[in-house]
Coordinates of C-alpha atoms in Angstrom, one line a residue:
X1222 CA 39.9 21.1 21.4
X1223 CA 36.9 20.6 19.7
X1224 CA 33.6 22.7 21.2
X1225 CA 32.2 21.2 24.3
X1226 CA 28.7 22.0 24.8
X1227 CA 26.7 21.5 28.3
X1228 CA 23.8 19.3 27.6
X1229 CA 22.7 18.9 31.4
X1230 CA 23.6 19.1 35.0
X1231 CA 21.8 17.5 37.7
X1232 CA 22.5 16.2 41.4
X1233 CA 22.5 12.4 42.0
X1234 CA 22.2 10.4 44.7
X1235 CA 22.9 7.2 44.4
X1236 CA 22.7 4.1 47.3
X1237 CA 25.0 0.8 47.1
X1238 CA 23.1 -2.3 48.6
X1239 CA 24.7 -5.9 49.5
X1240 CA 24.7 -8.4 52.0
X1241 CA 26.2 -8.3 55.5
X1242 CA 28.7 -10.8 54.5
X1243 CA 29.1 -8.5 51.3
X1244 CA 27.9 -11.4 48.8
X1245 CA 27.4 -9.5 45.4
X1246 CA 31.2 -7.7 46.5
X1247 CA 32.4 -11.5 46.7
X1248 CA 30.8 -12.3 42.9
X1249 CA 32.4 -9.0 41.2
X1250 CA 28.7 -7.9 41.1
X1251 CA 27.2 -3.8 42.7
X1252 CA 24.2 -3.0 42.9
X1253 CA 22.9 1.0 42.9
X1254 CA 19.5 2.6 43.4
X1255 CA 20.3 6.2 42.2
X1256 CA 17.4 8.8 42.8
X1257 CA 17.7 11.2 39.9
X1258 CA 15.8 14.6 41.2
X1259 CA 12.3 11.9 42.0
X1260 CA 13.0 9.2 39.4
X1261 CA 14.8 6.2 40.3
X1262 CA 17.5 3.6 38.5
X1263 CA 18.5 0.3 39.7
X1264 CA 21.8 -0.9 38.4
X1265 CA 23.9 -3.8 38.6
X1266 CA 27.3 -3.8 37.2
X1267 CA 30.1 -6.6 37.0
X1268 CA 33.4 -6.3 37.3
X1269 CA 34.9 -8.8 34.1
X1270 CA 38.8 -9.2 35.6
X1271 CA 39.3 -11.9 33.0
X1272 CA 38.8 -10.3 30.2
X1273 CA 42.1 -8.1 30.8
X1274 CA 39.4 -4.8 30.1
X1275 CA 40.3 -2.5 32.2
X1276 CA 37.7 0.4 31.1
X1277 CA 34.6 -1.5 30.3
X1278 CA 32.2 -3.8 32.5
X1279 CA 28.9 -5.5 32.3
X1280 CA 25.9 -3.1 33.3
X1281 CA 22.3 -3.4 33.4
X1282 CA 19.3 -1.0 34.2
X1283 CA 15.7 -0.6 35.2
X1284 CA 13.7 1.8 36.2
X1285 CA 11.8 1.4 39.4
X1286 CA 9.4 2.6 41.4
X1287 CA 11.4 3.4 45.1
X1288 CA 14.4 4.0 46.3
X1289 CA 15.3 0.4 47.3
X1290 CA 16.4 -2.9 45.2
X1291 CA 13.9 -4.4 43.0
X1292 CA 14.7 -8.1 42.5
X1293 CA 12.0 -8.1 39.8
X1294 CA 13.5 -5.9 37.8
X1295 CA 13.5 -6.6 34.1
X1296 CA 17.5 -6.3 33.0
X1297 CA 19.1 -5.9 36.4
X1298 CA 16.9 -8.1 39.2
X1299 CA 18.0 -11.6 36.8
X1300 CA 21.6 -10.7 37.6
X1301 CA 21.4 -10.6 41.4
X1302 CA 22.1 -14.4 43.1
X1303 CA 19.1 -15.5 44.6
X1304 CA 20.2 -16.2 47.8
X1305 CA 21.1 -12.3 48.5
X1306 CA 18.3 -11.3 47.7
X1307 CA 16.7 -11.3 50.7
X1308 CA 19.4 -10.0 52.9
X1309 CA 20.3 -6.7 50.5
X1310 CA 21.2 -3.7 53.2
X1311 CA 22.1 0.3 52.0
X1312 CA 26.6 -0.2 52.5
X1313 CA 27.4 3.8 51.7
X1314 CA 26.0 6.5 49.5
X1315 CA 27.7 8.8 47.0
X1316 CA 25.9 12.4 46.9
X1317 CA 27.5 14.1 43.2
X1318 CA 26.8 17.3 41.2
X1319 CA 27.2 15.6 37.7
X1320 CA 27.9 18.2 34.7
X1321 CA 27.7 16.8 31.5
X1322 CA 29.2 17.9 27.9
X1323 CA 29.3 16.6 24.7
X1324 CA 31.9 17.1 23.2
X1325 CA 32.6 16.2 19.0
X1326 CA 36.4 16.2 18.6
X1327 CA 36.5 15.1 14.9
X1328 CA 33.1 14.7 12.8
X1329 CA 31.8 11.9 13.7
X1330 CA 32.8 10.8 17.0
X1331 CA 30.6 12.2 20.2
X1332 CA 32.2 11.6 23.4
X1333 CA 30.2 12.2 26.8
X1334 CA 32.4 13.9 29.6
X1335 CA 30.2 13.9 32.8
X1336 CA 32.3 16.0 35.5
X1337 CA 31.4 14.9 39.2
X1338 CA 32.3 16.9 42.0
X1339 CA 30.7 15.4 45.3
X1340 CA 31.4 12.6 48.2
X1341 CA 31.1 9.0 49.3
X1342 CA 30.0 8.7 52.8
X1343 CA 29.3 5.3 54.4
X1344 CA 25.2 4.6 55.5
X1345 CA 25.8 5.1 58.9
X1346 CA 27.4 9.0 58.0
X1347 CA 31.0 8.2 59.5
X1348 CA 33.2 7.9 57.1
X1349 CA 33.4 10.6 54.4
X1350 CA 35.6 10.8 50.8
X1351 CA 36.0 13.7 48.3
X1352 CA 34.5 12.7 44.7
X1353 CA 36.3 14.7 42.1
X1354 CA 36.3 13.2 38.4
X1355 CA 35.6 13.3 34.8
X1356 CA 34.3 10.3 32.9
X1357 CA 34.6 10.1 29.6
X1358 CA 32.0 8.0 27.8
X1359 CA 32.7 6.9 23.6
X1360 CA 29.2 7.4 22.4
X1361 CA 30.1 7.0 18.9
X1362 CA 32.9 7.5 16.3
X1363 CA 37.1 7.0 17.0
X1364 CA 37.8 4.8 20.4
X1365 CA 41.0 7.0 20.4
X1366 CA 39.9 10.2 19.9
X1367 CA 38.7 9.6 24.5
X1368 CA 42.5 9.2 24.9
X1369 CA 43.0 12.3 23.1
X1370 CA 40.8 14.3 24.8
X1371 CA 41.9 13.1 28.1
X1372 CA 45.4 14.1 27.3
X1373 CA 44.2 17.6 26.6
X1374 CA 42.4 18.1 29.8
X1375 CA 46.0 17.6 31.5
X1376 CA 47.0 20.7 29.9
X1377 CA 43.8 22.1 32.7
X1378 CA 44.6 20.0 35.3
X1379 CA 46.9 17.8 37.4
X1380 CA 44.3 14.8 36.4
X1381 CA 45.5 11.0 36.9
X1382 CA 44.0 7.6 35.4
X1383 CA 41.6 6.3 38.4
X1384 CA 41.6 2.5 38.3
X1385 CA 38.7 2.4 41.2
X1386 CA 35.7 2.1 40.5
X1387 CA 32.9 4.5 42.9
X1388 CA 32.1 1.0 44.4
X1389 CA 35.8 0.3 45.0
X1390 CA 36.0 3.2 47.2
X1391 CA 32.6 2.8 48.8
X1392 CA 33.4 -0.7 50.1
X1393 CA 36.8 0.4 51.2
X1394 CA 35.0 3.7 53.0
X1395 CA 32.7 0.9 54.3
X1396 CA 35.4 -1.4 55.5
X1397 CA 34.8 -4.3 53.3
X1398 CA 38.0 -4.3 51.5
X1399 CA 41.3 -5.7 52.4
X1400 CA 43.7 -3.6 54.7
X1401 CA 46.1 -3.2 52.0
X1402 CA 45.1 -3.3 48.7
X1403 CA 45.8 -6.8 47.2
X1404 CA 48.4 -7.6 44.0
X1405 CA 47.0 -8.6 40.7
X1406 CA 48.6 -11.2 38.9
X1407 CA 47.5 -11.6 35.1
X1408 CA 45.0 -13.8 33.7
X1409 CA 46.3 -15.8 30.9
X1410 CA 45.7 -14.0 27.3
X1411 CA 43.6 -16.2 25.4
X1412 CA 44.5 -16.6 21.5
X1413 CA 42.1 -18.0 18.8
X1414 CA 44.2 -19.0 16.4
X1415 CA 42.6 -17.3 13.4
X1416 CA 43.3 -13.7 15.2
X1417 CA 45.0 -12.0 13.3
X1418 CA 48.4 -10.5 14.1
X1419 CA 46.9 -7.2 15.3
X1420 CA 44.2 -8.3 16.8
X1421 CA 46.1 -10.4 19.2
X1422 CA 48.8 -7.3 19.7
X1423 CA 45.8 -5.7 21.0
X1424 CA 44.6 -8.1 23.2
X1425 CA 48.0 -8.6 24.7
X1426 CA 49.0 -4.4 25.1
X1427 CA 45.2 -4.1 26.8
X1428 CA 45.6 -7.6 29.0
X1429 CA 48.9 -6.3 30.3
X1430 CA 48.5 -1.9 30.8
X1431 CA 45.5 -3.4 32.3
X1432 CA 47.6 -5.3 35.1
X1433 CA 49.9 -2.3 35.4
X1434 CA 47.3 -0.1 35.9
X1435 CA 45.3 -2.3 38.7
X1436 CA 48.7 -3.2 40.4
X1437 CA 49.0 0.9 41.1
X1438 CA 47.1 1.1 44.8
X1439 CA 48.9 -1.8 46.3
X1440 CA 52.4 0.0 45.0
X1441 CA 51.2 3.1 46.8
X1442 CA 50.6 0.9 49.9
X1443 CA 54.1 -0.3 49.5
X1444 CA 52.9 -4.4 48.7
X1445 CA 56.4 -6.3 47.5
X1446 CA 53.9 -8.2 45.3
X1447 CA 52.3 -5.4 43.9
X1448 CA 55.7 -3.7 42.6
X1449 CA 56.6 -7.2 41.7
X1450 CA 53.5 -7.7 39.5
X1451 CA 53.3 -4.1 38.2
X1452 CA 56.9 -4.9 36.9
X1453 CA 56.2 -8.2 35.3
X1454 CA 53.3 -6.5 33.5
X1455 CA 55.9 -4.1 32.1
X1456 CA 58.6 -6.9 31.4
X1457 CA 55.6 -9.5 29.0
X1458 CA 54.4 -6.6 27.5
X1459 CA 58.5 -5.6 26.2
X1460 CA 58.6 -9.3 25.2
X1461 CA 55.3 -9.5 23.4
X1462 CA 56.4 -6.1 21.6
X1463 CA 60.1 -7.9 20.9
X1464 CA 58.5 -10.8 19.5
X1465 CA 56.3 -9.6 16.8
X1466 CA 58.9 -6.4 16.1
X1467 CA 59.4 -8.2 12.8
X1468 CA 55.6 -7.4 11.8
X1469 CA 55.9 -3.9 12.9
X1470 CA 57.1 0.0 12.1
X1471 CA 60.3 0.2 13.5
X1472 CA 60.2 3.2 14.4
X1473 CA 57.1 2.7 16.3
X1474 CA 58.9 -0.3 17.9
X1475 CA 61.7 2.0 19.0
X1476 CA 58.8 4.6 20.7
X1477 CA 56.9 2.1 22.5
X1478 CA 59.8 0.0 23.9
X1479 CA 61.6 3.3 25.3
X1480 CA 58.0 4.0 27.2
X1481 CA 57.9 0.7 28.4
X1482 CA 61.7 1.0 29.7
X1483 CA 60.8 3.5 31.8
X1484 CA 57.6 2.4 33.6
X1485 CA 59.7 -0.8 33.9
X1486 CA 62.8 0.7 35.5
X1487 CA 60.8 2.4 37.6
X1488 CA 59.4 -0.1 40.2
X1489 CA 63.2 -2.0 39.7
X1490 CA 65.0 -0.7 42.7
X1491 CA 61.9 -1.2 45.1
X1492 CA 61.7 -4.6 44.0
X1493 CA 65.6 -5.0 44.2
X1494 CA 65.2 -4.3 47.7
X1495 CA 62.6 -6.6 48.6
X1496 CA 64.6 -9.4 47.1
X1497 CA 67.0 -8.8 49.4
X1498 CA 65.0 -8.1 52.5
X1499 CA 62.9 -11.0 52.6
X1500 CA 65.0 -13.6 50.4
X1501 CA 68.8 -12.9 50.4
X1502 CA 69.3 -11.9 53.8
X1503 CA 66.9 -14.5 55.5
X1504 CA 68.4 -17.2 53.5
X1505 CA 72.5 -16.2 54.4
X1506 CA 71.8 -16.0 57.6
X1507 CA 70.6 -20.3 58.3
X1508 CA 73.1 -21.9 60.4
X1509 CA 74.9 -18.2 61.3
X1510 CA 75.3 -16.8 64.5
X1511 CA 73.5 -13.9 65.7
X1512 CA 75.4 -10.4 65.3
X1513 CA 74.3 -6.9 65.7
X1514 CA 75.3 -6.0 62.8
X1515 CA 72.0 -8.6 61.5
X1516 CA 70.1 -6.0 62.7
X1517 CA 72.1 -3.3 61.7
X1518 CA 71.6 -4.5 57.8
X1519 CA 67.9 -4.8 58.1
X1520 CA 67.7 -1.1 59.4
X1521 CA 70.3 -0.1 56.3
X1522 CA 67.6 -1.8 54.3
X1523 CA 64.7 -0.8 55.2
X1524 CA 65.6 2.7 55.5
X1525 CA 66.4 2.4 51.4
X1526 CA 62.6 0.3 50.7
X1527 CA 61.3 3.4 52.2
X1528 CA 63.4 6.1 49.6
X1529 CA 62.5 3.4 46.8
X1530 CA 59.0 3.0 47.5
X1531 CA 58.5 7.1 48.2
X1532 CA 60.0 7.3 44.5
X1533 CA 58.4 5.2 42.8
X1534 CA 55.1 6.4 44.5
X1535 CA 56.2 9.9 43.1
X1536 CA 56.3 8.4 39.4
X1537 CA 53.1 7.2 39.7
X1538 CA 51.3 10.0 40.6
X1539 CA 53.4 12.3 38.3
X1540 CA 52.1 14.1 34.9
X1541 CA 54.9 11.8 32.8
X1542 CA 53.0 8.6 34.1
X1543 CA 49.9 9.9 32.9
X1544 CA 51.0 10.7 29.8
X1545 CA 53.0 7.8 29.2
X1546 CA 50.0 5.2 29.9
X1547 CA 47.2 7.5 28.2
X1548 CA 49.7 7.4 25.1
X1549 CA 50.6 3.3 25.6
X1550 CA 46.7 3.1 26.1
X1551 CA 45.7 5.0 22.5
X1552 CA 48.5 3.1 20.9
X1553 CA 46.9 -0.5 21.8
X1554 CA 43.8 0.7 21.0
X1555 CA 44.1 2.3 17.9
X1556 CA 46.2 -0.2 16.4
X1557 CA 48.5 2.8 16.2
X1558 CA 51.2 0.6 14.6
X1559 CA 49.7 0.7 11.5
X1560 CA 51.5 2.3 8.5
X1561 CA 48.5 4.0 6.7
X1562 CA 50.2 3.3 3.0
X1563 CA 48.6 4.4 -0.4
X1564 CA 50.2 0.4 -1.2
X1565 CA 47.4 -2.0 -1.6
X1566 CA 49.6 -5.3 -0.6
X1567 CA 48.3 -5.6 2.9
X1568 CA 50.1 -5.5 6.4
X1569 CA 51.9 -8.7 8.0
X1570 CA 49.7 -7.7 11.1
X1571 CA 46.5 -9.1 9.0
X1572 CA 48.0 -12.7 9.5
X1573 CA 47.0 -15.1 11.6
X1574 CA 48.6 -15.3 14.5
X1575 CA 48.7 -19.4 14.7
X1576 CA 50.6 -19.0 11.3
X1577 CA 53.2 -16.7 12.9
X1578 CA 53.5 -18.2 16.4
X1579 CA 56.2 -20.7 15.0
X1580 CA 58.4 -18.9 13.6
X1581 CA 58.9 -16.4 16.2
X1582 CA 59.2 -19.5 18.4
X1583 CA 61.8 -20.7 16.8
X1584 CA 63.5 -17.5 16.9
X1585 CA 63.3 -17.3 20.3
X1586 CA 64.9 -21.1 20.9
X1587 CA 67.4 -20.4 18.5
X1588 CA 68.4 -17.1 21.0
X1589 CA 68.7 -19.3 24.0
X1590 CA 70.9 -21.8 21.7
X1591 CA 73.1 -19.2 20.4
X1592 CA 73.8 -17.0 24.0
X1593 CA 74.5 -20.7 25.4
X1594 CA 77.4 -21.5 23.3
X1595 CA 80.3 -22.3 25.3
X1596 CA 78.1 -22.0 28.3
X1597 CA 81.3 -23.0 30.9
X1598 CA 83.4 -20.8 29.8
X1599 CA 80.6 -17.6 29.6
X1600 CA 81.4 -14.7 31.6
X1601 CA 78.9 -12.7 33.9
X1602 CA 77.7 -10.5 31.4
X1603 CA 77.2 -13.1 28.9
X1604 CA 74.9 -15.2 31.2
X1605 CA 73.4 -12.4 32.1
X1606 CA 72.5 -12.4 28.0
X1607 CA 71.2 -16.0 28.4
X1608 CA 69.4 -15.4 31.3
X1609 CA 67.4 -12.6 29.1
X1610 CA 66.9 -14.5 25.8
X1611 CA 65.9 -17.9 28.3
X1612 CA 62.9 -15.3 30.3
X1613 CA 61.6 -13.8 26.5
X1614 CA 61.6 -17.6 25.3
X1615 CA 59.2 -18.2 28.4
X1616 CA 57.1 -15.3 27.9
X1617 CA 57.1 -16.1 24.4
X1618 CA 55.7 -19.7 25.5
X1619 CA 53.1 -18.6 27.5
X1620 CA 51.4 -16.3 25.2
X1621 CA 51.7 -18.9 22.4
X1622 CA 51.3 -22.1 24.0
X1623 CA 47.3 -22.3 23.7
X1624 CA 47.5 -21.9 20.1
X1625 CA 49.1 -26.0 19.9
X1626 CA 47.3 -29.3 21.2
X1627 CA 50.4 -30.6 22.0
X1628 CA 51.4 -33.1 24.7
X1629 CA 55.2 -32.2 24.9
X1630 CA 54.5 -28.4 26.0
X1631 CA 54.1 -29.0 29.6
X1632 CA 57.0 -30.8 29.7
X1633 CA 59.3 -28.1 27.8
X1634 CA 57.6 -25.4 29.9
X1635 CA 58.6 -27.4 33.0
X1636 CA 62.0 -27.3 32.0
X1637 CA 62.2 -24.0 30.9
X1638 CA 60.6 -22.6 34.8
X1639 CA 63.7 -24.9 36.1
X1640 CA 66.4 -22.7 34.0
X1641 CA 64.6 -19.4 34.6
X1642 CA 64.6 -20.0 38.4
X1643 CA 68.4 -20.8 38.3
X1644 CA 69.1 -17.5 36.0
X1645 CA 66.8 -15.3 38.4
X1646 CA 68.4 -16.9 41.5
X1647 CA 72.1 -15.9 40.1
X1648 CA 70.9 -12.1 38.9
X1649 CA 69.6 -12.1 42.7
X1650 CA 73.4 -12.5 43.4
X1651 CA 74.9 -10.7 40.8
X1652 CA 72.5 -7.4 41.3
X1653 CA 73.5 -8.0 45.2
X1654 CA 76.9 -7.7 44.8
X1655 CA 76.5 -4.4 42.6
X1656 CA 74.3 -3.1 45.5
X1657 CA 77.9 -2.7 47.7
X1658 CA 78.5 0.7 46.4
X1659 CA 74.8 1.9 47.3
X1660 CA 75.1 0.3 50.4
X1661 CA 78.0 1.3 51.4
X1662 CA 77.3 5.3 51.0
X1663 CA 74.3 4.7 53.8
X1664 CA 76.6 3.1 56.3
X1665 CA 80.4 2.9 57.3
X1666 CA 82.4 0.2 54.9
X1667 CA 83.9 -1.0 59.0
X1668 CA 79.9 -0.7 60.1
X1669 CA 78.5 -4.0 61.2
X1670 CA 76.3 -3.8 58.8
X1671 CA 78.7 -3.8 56.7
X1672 CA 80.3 -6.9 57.5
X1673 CA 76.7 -8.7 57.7
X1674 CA 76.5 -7.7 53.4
X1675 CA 80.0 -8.7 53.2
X1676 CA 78.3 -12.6 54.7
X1677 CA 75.5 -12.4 52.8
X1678 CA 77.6 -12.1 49.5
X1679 CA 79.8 -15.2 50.5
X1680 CA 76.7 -17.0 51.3
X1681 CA 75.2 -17.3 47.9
X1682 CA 78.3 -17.0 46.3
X1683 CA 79.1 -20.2 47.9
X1684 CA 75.3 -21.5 47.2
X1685 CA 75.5 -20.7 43.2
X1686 CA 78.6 -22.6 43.3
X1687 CA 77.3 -25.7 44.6
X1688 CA 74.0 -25.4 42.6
X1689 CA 76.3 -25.1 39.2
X1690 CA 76.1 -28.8 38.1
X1691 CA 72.3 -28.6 38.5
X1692 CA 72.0 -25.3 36.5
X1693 CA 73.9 -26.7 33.6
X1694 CA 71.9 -29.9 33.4
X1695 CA 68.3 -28.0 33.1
X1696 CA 70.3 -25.9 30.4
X1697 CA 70.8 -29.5 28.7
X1698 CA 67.5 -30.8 29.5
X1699 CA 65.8 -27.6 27.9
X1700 CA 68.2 -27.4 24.9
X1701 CA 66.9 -31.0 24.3
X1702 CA 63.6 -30.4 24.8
X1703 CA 61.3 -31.0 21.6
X1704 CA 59.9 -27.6 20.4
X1705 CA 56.3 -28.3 21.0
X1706 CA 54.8 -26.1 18.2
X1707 CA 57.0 -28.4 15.7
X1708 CA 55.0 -32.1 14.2

């Protein structure tokens, strides 16, 4: 590592105001006075969850005169709503020894590391929290060279990426948060059409690590939704990686889809289980009678969410997680799928990506086409194929759509929802009936619980027979679809 220098260390003490009813929380806005050995710094930040950003927000600063809000402030009293203003109270405190080192990696590039060791305590003194972190702060130079470094300080110790903010925690400490921590779906990534390939690959990997990584404390509060999101993060970043493979290293391809296979497979049998808990099992069991082994099943069940959720909270807050985002993180950000030739014809990456967007559509159609050959006479594992290429197509769709004025794509989007809800619905099933084995080692194959599987398995079989005619008429309907990016 490159020499680290200490260019100050002072204690701060820093005071978060808001409303009763927790206003500026409500508008993404915080607002800090932090006394700095006499001196004082009002700043407001906001929290920008559209932009799919996960390490950078909106701040502004004054100085002022006390240790309490200034609404006149130059830079940061414009960005408080006028109607708090009157009604700002002191929510919690965080009381930090900050150490701070510069650090020069490479020449050139001056990263700030500012090591806090302290607490959060609520106003009122009775709630407390441990503060013990290192920011690291690009002051100039490489934007990858902070990943670097924070892979390095792994080697010193057990460190993990911490997607809450100071504030986060306050509020929580404060009890102005939810309960549980609350899913995050994504925002839709926004294309301009004269982004270039690589621009818009990095939009994309930073929209959707940034989902992952804000889906991690309602996982670790065992939230379906947030396993369920975390996973779909995983599964449209793999798709958006497949898509524009053509444009890119292979060999980098092959890297970043094996780390993405992992953090994928790792939520997959929590959420396996939640399908079947609350969707499966409820619907089998309309118009049956009550049996005891019903209640037998949902202990079996429950007592496997809790060994799937302990395990997949163990991957999160492992060393190989760490790694594996820090490294996905760098990649996105420094375009680390360039090839770095001593050839002056340029990358495919410099195109634009509304010139590209067709062709990998097609692409993608032309999959879903070619797995649905035959389509009655398809076995399992085939559909299973289909059900795939028919999920990347609507990825594929969603990403792309903005970048065509185009009347005919909510109609083929439409369509293609129906067919993916049909395909989910039957890998429900089929992952349900290759559950039996799992099942079966945590109760007797005679057990009532057993029997109760056994019922649920007939149920849907039964209900995927009789919903067969519809599934191959949305297959129809999207195979005739007009391919909206096409005049």
């Amino acid at each position: 590592m490159a020499m680290a220098r200490v260019s100050a260390a002072e204690k701060l003490i820093s005071t978060y105001y808001d409303t009763p009813d927790a206003a500026l929380k409500q508008r993404g806005l915080t607002l800090r006075v932090r006394d700095q050995g006499g001196h004082f710094l009002q700043t407001v930040k906001e929290e920008d969850l559209v932009s799919g950003d996960l390490l950078s927000r909106g701040e502004w600063e004054d100085a002022v005169t006390e240790s309490r809000p200034d609404p006149e402030a130059t830079q940061s009293g414009s960005r408080l709503p006028e109607g708090a203003v009157a009604d700002l109270r002191p929510f919690f405190v965080t009381e930090v020894t900050r150490t701070i080192f510069a650090v020069e990696p490479v020449p050139g590039t001056t990263i700030e590391a500012a090591v806090d060791e302290g607490e959060i305590r609520t106003f009122a003194k009775d709630r407390v929290e441990p503060i013990s972190e290192v920011e690291l702060e690009l002051k100039g130079g490489d934007a990858s060279a902070l990943y670097d470094l924070a892979a390095k300080l792994l080697d010193v110790a057990p460190l993990r990426i911490e997607t809450r903010s100071k504030s986060e925690r306050g509020y929580h400490l404060a009890g102005c948060a939810d309960a549980a921590p609350p899913a995050v779906h994504a925002e839709p990534v926004i294309l301009d059409p004269d982004m270039t390939v690589e621009a818009a690959l990095q939009k994309i990997g930073r929209s959707y690590l940034a989902q992952l990584l804000r889906n991690e404390p309602a996982v670790l509060s065992a939230q379906p939704e947030g396993v369920h999101q975390m996973r779909v993060a995983v599964r449209r970043l793999r798709s958006a990686i497949s898509a524009l493979k053509k444009f890119l290293p292979q060999e980098k391809v092959r890297w970043v889809t094996e780390e993405l296979r992992w953090l994928g497979g790792m939520p997959g049998p929590a959420r396996n289980l939640d399908v079947f808990a609350a969707e499966l099992v409820p619907a089998a069991r309309t118009g049956l009678p009550d049996e005891p082994g019903w209640v037998d099943l949902a202990a079996a069940l429950d007592r496997l969410r809790v060994a799937a959720y302990d395990q997949i909270g163990e991957a999160i807050l492992s060393q190989r997680y760490t790694v594996s985002m820090l490294r996905l993180l760098r990649w996105f950000e420094a375009s680390g799928w360039r090839r770095h030739s001593a050839s002056d014809e340029p990358d495919a990456v410099t195109s634009p990506i509304s010139e590209i967007a067709p062709g990998v559509l097609d692409r993608r159609r032309r999959k879903v086409r070619q797995c649905g050959k035959g389509f009655g006479s398809l076995a399992p594992r085939e559909r299973h194929k289909l059900r795939i290429a028919v999920k990347k197509l609507r990825y594929t769709v969603e990403l792309f759509g903005g970048l065509f004025d185009n009347d005919e794509l909510e109609r083929f989007v439409t369509r293609l929802k129906r067919l993916q809800s049909d395909f989910g619905y039957a890998n429900d099933v089929r992952v349900a009936h290759e559950f039996v084995i799992e099942l079966f080692a945590q109760i007797e194959p005679r057990n009532a619980a057993a029997h109760a599987w056994v019922a649920v398995l007939e149920a849907h079989d039964q209900m995927l027979a009789g919903r067969e005619r519809k599934l191959r008429r949305h297959r129809r309907q999207l195979n005739d679809a007009a391919p909206f990016w096409r005049d």
